[in-house]
Every structure is written in C-alpha cells, then in structure tokens.
Coordinates of C-alpha atoms and ligand atoms in Angstrom, one line a residue:
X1 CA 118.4 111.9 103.8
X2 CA 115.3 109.7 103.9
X3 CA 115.2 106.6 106.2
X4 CA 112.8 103.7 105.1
X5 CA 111.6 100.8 106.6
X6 CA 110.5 97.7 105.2
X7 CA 108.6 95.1 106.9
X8 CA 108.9 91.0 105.1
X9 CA 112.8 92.4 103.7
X10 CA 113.1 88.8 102.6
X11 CA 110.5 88.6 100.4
X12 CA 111.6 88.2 96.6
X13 CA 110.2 91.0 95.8
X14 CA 112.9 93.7 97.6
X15 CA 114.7 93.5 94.2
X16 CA 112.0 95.4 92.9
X17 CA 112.1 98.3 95.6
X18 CA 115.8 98.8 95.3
X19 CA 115.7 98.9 91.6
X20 CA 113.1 101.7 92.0
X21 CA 114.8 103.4 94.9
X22 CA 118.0 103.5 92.6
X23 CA 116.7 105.1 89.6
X24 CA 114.8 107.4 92.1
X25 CA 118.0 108.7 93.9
X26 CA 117.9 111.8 92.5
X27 CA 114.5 113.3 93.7
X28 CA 114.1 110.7 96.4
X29 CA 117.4 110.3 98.0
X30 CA 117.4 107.2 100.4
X31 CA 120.3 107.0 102.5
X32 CA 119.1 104.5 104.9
X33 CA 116.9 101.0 104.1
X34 CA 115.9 99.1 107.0
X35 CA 115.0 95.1 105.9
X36 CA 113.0 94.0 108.8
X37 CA 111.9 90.1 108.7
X38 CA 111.7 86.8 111.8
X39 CA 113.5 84.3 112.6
X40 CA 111.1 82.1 109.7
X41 CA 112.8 84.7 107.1
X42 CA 116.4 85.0 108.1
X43 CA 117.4 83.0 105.6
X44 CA 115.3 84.6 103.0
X45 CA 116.3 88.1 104.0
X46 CA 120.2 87.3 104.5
X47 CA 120.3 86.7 100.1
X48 CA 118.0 88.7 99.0
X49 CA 119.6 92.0 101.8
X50 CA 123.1 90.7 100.5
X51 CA 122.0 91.3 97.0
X52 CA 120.2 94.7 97.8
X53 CA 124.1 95.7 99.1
X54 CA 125.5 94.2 95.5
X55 CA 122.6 96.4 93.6
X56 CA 123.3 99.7 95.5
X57 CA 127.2 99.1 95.2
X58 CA 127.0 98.4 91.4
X59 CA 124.6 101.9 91.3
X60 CA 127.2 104.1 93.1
X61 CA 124.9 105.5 95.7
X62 CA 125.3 106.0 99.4
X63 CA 122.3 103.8 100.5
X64 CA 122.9 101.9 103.6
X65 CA 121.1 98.7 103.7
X66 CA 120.5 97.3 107.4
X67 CA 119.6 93.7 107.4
X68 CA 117.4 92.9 111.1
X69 CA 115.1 91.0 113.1
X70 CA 114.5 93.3 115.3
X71 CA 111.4 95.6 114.1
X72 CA 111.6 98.3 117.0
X73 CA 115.4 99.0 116.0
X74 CA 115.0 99.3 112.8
X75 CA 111.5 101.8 113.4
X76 CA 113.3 104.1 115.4
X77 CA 112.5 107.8 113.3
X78 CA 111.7 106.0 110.2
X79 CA 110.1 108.4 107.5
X80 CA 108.5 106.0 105.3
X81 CA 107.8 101.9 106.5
X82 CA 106.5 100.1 103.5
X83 CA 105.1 96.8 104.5
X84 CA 105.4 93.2 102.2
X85 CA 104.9 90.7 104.4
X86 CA 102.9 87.2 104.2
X87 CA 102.4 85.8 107.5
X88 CA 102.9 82.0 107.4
X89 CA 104.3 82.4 104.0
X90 CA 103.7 80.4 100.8
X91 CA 102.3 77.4 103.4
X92 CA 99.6 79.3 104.9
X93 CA 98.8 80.4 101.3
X94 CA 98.3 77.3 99.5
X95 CA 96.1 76.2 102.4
X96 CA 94.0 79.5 101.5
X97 CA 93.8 78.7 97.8
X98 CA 93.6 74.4 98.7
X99 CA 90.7 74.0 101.5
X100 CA 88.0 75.8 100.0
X101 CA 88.3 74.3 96.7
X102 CA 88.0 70.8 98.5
X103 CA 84.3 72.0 98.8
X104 CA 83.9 73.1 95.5
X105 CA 84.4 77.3 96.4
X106 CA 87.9 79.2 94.5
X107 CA 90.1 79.9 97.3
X108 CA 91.5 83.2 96.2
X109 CA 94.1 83.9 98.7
X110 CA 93.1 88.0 98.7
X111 CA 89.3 88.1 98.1
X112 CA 88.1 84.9 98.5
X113 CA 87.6 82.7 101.7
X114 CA 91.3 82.5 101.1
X115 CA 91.7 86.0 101.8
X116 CA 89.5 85.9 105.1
X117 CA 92.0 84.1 106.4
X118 CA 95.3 85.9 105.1
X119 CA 93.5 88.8 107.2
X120 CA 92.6 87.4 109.7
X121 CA 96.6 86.3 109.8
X122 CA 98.0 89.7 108.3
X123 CA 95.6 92.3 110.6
X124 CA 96.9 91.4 114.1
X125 CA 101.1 92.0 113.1
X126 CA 99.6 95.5 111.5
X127 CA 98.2 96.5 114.6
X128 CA 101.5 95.3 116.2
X129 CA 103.4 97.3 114.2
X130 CA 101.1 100.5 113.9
X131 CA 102.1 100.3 117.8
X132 CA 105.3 100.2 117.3
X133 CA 105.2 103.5 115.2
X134 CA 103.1 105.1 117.4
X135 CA 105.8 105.0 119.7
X136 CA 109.2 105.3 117.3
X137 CA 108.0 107.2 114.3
X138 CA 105.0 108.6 114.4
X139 CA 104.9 110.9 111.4
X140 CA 105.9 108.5 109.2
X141 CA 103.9 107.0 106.5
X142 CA 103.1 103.3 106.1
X143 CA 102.8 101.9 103.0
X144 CA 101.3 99.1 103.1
X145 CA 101.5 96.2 99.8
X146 CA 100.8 93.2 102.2
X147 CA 97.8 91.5 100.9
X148 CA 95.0 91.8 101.3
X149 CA 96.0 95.4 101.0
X150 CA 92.4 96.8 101.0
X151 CA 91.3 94.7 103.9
X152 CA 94.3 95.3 106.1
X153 CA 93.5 99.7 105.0
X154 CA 90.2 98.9 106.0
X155 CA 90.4 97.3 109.2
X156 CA 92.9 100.3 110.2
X157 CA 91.0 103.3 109.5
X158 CA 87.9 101.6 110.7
X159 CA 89.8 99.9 114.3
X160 CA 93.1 102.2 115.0
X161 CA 93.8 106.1 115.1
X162 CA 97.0 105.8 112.8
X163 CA 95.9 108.3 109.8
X164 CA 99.1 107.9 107.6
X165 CA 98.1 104.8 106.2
X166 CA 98.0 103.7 102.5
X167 CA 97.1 100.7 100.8
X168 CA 98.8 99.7 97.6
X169 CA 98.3 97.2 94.5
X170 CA 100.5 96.9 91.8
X171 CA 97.1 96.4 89.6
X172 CA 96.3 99.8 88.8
X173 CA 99.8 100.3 87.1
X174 CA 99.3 97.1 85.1
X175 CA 96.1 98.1 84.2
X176 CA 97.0 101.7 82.6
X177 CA 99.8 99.8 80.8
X178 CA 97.1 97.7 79.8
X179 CA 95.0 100.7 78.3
X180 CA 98.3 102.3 76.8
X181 CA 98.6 99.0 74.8
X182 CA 95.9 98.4 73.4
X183 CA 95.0 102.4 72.7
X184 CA 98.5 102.4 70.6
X185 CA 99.2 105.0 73.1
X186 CA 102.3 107.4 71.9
X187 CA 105.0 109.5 73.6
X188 CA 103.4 112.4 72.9
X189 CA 99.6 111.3 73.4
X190 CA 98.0 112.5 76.6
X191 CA 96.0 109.8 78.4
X192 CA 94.5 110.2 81.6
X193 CA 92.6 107.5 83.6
X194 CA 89.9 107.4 86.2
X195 CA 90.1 104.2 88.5
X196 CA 87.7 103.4 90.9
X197 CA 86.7 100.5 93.3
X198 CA 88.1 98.4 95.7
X199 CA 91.4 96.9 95.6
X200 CA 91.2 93.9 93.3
X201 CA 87.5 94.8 92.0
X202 CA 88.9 98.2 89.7
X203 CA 87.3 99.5 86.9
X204 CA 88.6 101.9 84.1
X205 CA 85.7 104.8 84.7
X206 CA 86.8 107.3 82.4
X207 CA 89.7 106.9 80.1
X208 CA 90.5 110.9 78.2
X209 CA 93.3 110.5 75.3
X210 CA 94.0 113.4 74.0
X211 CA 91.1 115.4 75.4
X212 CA 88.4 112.9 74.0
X213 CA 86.5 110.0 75.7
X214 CA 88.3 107.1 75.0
X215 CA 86.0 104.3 76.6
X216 CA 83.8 102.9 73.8
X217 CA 87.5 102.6 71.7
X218 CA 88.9 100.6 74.3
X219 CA 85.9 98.1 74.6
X220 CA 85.9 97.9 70.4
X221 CA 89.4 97.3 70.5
X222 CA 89.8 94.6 73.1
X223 CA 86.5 93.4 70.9
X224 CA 88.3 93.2 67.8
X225 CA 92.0 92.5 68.9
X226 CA 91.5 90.2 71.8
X227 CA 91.2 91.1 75.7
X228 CA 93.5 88.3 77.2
X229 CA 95.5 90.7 79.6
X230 CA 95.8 90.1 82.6
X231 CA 98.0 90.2 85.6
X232 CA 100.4 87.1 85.6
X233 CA 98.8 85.1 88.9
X234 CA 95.5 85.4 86.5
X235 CA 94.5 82.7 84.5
X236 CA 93.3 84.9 80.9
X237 CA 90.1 83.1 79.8
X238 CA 89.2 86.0 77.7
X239 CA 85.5 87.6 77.7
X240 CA 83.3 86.8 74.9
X241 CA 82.5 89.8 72.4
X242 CA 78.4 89.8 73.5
X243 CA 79.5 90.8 77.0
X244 CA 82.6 93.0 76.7
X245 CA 79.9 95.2 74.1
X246 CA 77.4 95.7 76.8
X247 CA 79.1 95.5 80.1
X248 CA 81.5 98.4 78.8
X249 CA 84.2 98.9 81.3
X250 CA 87.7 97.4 81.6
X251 CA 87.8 95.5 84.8
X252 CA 91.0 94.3 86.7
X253 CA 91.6 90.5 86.2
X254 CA 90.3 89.7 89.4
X255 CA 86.7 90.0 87.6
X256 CA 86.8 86.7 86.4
X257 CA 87.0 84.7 89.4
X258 CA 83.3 86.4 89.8
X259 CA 81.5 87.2 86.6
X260 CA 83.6 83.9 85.3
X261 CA 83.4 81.9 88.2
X262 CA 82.6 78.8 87.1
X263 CA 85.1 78.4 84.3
X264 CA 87.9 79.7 87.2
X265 CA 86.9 77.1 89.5
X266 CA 87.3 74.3 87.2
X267 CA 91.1 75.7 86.2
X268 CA 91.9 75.7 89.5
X269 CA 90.6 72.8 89.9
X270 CA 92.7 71.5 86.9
X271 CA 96.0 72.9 88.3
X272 CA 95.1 71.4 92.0
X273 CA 94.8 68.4 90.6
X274 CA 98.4 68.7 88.9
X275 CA 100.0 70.3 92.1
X276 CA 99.9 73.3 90.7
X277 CA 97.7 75.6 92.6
X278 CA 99.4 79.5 92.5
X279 CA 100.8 78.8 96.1
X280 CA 102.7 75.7 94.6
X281 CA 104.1 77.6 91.3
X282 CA 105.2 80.7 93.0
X283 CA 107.2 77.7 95.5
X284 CA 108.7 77.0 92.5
X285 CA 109.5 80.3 91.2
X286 CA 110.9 81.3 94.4
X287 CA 113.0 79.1 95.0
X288 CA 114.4 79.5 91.1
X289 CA 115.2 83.2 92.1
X290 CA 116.6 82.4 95.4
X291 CA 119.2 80.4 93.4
X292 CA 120.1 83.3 91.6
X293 CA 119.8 85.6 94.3
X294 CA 122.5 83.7 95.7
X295 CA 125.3 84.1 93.2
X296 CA 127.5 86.8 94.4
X297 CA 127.9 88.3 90.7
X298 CA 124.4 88.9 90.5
X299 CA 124.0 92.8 91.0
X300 CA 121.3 93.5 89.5
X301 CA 117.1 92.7 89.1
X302 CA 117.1 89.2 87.5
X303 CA 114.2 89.2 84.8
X304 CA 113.2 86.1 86.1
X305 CA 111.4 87.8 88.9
X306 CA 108.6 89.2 86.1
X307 CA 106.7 85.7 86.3
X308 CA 105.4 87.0 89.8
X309 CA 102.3 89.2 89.8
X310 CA 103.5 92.1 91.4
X311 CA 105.2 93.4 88.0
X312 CA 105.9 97.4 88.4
X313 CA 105.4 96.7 92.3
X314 CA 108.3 99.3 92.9
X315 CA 106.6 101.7 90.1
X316 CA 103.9 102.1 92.6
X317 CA 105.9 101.9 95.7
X318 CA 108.2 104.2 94.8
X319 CA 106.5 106.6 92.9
X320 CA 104.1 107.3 95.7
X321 CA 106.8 107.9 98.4
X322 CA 108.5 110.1 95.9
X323 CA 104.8 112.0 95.1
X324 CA 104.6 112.5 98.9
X325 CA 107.7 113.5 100.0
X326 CA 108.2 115.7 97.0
X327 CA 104.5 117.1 97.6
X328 CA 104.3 116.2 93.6
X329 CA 100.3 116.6 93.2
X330 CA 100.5 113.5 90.7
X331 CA 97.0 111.7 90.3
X332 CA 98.2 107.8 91.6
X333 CA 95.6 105.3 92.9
X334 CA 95.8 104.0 96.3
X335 CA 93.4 102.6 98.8
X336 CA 92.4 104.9 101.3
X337 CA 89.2 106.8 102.6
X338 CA 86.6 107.2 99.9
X339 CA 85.4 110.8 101.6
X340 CA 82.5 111.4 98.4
X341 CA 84.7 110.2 95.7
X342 CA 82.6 107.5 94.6
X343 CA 79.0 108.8 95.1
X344 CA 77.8 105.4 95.1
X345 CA 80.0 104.0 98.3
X346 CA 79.6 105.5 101.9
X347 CA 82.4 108.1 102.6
X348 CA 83.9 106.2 105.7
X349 CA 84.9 103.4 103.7
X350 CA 88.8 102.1 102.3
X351 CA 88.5 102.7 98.4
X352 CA 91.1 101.9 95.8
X353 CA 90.7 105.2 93.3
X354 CA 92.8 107.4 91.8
X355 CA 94.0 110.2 94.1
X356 CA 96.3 113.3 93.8
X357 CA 99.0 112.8 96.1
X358 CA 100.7 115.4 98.3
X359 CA 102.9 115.9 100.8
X360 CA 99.6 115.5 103.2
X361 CA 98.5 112.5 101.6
X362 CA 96.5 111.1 98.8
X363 CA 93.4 113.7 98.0
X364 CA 90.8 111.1 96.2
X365 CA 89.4 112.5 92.8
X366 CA 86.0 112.3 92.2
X367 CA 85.3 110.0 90.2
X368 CA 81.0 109.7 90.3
X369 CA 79.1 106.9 90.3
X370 CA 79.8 103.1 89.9
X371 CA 78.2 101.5 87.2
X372 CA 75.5 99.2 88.1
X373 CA 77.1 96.6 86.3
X374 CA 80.0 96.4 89.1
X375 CA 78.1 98.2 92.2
X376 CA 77.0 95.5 93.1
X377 CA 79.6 93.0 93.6
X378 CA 81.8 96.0 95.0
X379 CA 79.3 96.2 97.9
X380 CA 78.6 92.8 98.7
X381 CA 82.6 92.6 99.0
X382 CA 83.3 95.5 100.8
X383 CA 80.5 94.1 103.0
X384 CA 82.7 91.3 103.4
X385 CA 85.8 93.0 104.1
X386 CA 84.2 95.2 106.7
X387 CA 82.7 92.3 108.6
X388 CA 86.2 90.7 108.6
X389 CA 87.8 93.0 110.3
X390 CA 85.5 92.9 112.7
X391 CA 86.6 89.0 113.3
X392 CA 90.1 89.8 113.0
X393 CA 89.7 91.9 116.3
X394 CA 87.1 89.7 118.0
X395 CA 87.7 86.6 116.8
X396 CA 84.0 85.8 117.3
X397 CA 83.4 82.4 115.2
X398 CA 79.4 83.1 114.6
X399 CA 80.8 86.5 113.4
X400 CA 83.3 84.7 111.3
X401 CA 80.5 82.6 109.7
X402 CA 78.5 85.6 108.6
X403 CA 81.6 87.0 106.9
X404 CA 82.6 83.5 105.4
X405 CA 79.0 83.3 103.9
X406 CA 78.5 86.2 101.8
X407 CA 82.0 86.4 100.2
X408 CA 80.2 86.2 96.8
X409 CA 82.6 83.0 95.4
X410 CA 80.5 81.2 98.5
X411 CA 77.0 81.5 99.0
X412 CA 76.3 78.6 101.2
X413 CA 76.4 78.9 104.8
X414 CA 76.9 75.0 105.0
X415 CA 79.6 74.8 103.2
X416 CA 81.0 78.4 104.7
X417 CA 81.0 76.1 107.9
X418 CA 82.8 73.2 106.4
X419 CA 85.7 75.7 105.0
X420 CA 85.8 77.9 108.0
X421 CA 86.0 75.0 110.8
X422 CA 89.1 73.4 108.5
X423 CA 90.5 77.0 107.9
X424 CA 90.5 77.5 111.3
X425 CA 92.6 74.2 112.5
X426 CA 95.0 74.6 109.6
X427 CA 95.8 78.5 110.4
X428 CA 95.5 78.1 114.3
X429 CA 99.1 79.0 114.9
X430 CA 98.7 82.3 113.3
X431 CA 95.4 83.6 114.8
X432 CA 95.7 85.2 118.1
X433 CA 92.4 86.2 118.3
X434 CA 90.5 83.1 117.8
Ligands
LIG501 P1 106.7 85.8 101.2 O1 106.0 84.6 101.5 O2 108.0 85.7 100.5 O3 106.9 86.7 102.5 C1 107.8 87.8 102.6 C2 108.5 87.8 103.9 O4 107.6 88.2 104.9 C3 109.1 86.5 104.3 O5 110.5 86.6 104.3 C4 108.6 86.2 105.7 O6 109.5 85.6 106.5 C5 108.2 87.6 106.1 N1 107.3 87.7 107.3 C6 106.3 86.9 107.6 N2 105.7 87.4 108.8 C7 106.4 88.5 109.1 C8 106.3 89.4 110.2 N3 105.4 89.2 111.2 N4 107.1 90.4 110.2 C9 108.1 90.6 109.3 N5 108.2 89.8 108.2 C10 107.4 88.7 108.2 O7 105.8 86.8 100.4 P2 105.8 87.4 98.9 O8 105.3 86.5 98.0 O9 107.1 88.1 98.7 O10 104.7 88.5 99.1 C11 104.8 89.5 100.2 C12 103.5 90.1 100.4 O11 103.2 91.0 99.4 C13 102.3 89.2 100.5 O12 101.4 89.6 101.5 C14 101.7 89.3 99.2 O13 100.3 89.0 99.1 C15 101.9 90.8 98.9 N6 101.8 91.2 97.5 C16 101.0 92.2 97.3 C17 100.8 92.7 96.0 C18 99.9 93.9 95.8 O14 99.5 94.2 94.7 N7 99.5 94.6 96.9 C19 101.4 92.1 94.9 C20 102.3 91.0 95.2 C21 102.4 90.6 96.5
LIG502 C1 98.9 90.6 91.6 C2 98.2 91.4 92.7 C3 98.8 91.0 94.0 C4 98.8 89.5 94.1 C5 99.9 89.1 93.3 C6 100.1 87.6 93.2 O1 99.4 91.4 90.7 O2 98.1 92.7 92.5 O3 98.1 91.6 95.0 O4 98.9 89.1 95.4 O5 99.9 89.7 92.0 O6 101.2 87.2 92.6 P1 101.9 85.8 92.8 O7 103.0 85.8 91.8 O8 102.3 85.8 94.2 O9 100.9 84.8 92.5
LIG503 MN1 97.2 93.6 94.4
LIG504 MN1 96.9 77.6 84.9

C-alpha cells in the first residue's frame, strides 16, 4: 500500500484530496494518509482530519488517516508528501494583498509584491522539510500545491539537490474545462491541449480537436459567446473583442491583473475599501466550511467548498500521483525543469507545461516558442521569481529591492521601497533569513 504525507492537513482543502484519493482507490490504493500541521493549525486540522476519518468510513476503504504535529513522524518512508500549506495563514495573506495597494500597486498574494513575500515565508519551511526527507524518505516524491507553487519549484531546483520535486496549480485543469466548454466538446471528441508558461502566466499554445487546429475557433467563440471564465479568486472583467482577435491565445486569468492592470487595481481597490479584499472573503468562506466541517453527520465533500479557487485541486493532485506511480505516460502539466521545451525560455528554468508523466517523473513536451505577445511578461516574471529566491536564502534587502522593483504590477523603485520596508515589519515573525 501507498503511504502519503500531507504537509498544512488542516487546510480546507483536504476534503478535496480525500474525495480524490477515494474514487482513486482502485488504481491508487492509499492505505496510509499522514495530516501534518503546528500548533497554529491543530484546531483546523483536528475537524477537517475528523471529517477525512467520516469520508473514508462512509467509502468503505481501509485508509488510515493519522492526524500529527509532528512532521518527522509522520515522513518516516513516506512515498508521496504533497504539500498545502500557507505560512502565517489567511493573516499574513491579506497583509500581502492590503500593503501594496496602500501605495497604489495590486498585491497579488502569488505573483505580485504579495507573492515576494508569501515566498519569502513559504521557501525557508520547504527547505526544512526537503531536509527532513532527505533523511526519512528520500525517494519519495513531493508534490508541492503551496503557493507560489512556481516560485517555491524554482528556488528548489535552482538552491537544493532534491530532484523529485513538482510544482502544481489547479489552473491548467480549470483551463482545459474552460476550452471543453466553450468548444462544445463531446464524449466522443478528441481534444488535446498544449500548455505552456509559468505557473499563473499559462497560455493555450496549441488546442487539436479532433485532429484539427482548434485555436482561431476558440478566440471566435469566446469573441462571439463571451470570455468571462475565470478561476473563482479572479475578478472576470472580460476582454474586449479588438484584442482577444489579435492577441489570439487563451491566457489563464491571472492575465488581467497585467494586460488589465489598471481596471484590477481599482476593483481591488473597490473591495478594500468594503473589507473585502480575497484574504477577507476566503476568512469568511472558511470559517462557513469549518462550521460544517464540524457536524459529525457530514461525511462527505460539502459543495460549499467550490467558492475557493482551487476547484479540481485533487483532479490534479491525484491524478498526477496516480500517473506516476502507475507509470501512466498521461500528458499532465506541472511545473518543473523546462530542459528545451519552450525554445524561447533557458532550459534550467521551473516551467509550468504540459508534460508526460511516468513513473520517473514528468517528461516536458515540446511545445516551441512563446508568442511574442506573452514572452515578454513571462520573462520579466520569471526574472522576478529567480531573483527572489535568491532573497529567500540571503535575505539581502538591496537584493530584495531589485526583485520588488521589476515585478511588472510595480515599476517604481520608490514605491518598491515603501512596500518592501512595511512588508518587511508586518511579516518579520515569519522571515528567518532577513
Ligand atoms: P490555510 O491558511 O488554511 O493553511 C493551511 C494549513 O497550513 C493551516 O492549517 C496552517 O496551520 C498550516 N501551516 C502553516 N504553516 C505550516 C507549516 N510550517 N507546516 C505545516 N502546516 C503549516 O491555507 P489554504 O487556503 O488552505 O491554502 C493552502 C495552500 O495552498 C496555500 O499556500 C495556498 O496558496 C495554496 N493553494 C494553491 C493552489 C494552487 O493552484 N497551487 C490553489 C489553492 C490554494
Ligand atoms: C486559484 C489558483 C491558486 C490560488 C487560489 C486562490 O485557482 O490556482 O493558486 O491560490 O485559486 O483561491 P482562494 O479561494 O484562496 O482565493
Ligand atoms: Mn495556482
Ligand atoms: Mn469583487
């Protein structure tokens, strides 16, 4: 049987996972789940663990569910650790979405000055816990959902030796649904889709339905039917018709806070002002599904929890650990090493693209070059994410500035200073290296 690990157990998401992991049980036969979260958590991870037991009870299957603290117990010869974790929790995040917009900058808690600072947070308790594996498991695979997920792969191919590393996004699923929807796609139809870029800046490259280039209908079709879409943390201001015609790819929703940037920042301006920044809905949400979490007749996945944006998180969980531990050979996009698989992007780099998966790992399609619509952006933010995992190691603040200045929703190294000095005080607790 298959032992997995899972690092932030209490988050509201586990749900998710043990849904997946139950309709799974046939081809990827769990016997023993590991919830691993801190003392911050216990609370969190004691309802949502005892409703894990409830949902594996109600399935019939023998999956033993170990609530813990205690990380290096629960590691011991794990084969698979997923991680879903969010150091500081929903605080630290609406200071990531909050201070920067008090300068007039979106916060964007996973590619924005916000999400600097969740990796600056996140990348130190990876490193911790690659450590820990090194040591208690070290052929297992980490999967790894924390945000920002193509940061936190980046800074450990780039900074550790641990090879069996994988960043995931539930955004790649969405966005294929997304295709299938507005394509009409049928049963019986044959669609295949070519992702490429870095985790929250994806495009559709190629889209093949039934053996024929399906690209141009997709653009006419959001055209004519609407493009409004998007993931549910996304605010859909849709596109106008002039652009979507001649910019001609499908972008993940993420987009907007660039190439609509001024439009996103006064909505979250607008919800600031109303207390309702992301950071302060999801509060709300969470504590909505914690109440139902709680009710001991509850044994199954409320629906409640689809007003979260990590909808089909356990599709791509789940499916991936069942791809590589069934050596399935299934195209899936992940984040991992680019290695020539966009032509356009060095090979060393952490890209989000579709991959065959195997029992060795994800084997990256080639997928050519990037537009020149999107290269761009994709290298001035990969440029970003490289230089902050620099600072997460070295904690070096004139380092830390650099990085803060060319995230392309800032552009101003007076106001990077103004967002990274107030960052830094309201974060200190959670940044060992500064
Ligand atoms: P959350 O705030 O509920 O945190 C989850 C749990 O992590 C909490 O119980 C917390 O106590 C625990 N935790 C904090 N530090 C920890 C540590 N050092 N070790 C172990 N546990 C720790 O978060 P959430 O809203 O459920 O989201 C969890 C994570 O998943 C976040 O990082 C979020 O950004 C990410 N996420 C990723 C995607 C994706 O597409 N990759 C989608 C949705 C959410
Ligand atoms: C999206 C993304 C995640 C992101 C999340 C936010 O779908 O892929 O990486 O962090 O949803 O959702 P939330 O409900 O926390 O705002
Ligand atoms: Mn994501
Ligand atoms: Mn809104």
């Amino acid at each position: 049987g298959i032992k997995i690990v899972t690092i932030g157990g209490g988050s509201s998401y586990t749900p998710e996972l043990i849904e997946g992991f139950i309709k799974r049980y046939d081809e990827l036969p769990v016997r023993e789940l590991w919830l691993v979260d801190i003392e911050e958590g216990k609370h969190k991870l004691e309802i949502v663990g005892n409703l894990a037991k409830r949902m594996a009870k109600k399935a019939k299957i023998p999956m033993d569910i170990h609530l813990t603290l205690n990380r290096q117990e629960a590691l011991k010869d794990a084969d698979f650790v997923t991680t879903q974790f969010r150091v500081g929790q929903l605080d630290a995040r609406e200071k990531d979405e909050l201070i920067p917009l008090k300068y007039g900058v979106i916060g964007q808690e996973t590619n924005g000055p916000g999400g600097m600072f969740k990796a600056l947070r996140t990348i130190p308790v990876i490193f911790d816990i690659i450590k820990d594996c090194e040591k208690l498991c070290p052929n297992a695979w980490i999967i790894s959902f924390t945000n920002p997920s193509g940061i936190n792969a980046e800074a450990v191919f780039r900074h550790t030796g641990w090879k069996k590393f994988i960043g995931l996004c539930n955004g790649p699923v969405n966005m294929i649904k997304d295709i299938e929807h507005i394509l009409k796609v049928q049963e019986n139809d044959q669609l295949d889709v070519k992702i490429g870029g870095i985790n929250h800046m994806i495009f559709a490259l190629d889209i093949t339905l039934n053996g024929k280039n399906a690209n141009r209908q997709l653009i006419d079709r959001m055209i004519d039917e609407g493009n409004s879409e998007t993931l549910k943390n996304i605010v859909d201001i849709p596109w106008s018709k002039e652009f979507l015609n001649s910019f001609g790819y499908l972008g993940i929703g993420y987009l907007r806070y660039y190439l609509q940037k001024q439009q996103m920042l006064e909505h979250c301006q607008e919800d600031a002002s109303k207390g309702q920044c992301r950071a302060q809905v999801v509060k709300q949400v969470e504590k909505e599904l914690f109440e139902k979490y709680k009710d001991v007749n509850l044994d199954v996945k409320p629906k409640e929890l689809e007003k979260r944006g990590g909808a089909y998180y356990s599709d791509a969980a789940c499916n991936l650990i069942s791809s590589l531990y069934n050596d399935k050979g299934d195209i899936q996009v992940v984040d991992t090493l680019n290695q020539g698989a966009i032509s356009n992007l060095p090979d060393d780099v952490v890209v989000e693209v579709s991959c065959k998966i195997t029992k060795d790992g994800p084997i990256p399609i080639q997928v050519g070059e990037l537009p020149l619509q999107t290269v761009g952006l994709i290298q001035q933010l990969k440029a970003f994410e490289i230089l902050t995992t620099n600072v997460a190691l070295s904690g070096n603040y004139d380092d830390a500035l650099v990085a803060m200045t060319i995230n392309p929703l800032v552009q101003s190294e007076i106001i990077a200073k103004k967002i990274l000095d107030e960052m830094l005080e309201a974060h200190q607790k959670y940044l060992p290296q500064f």
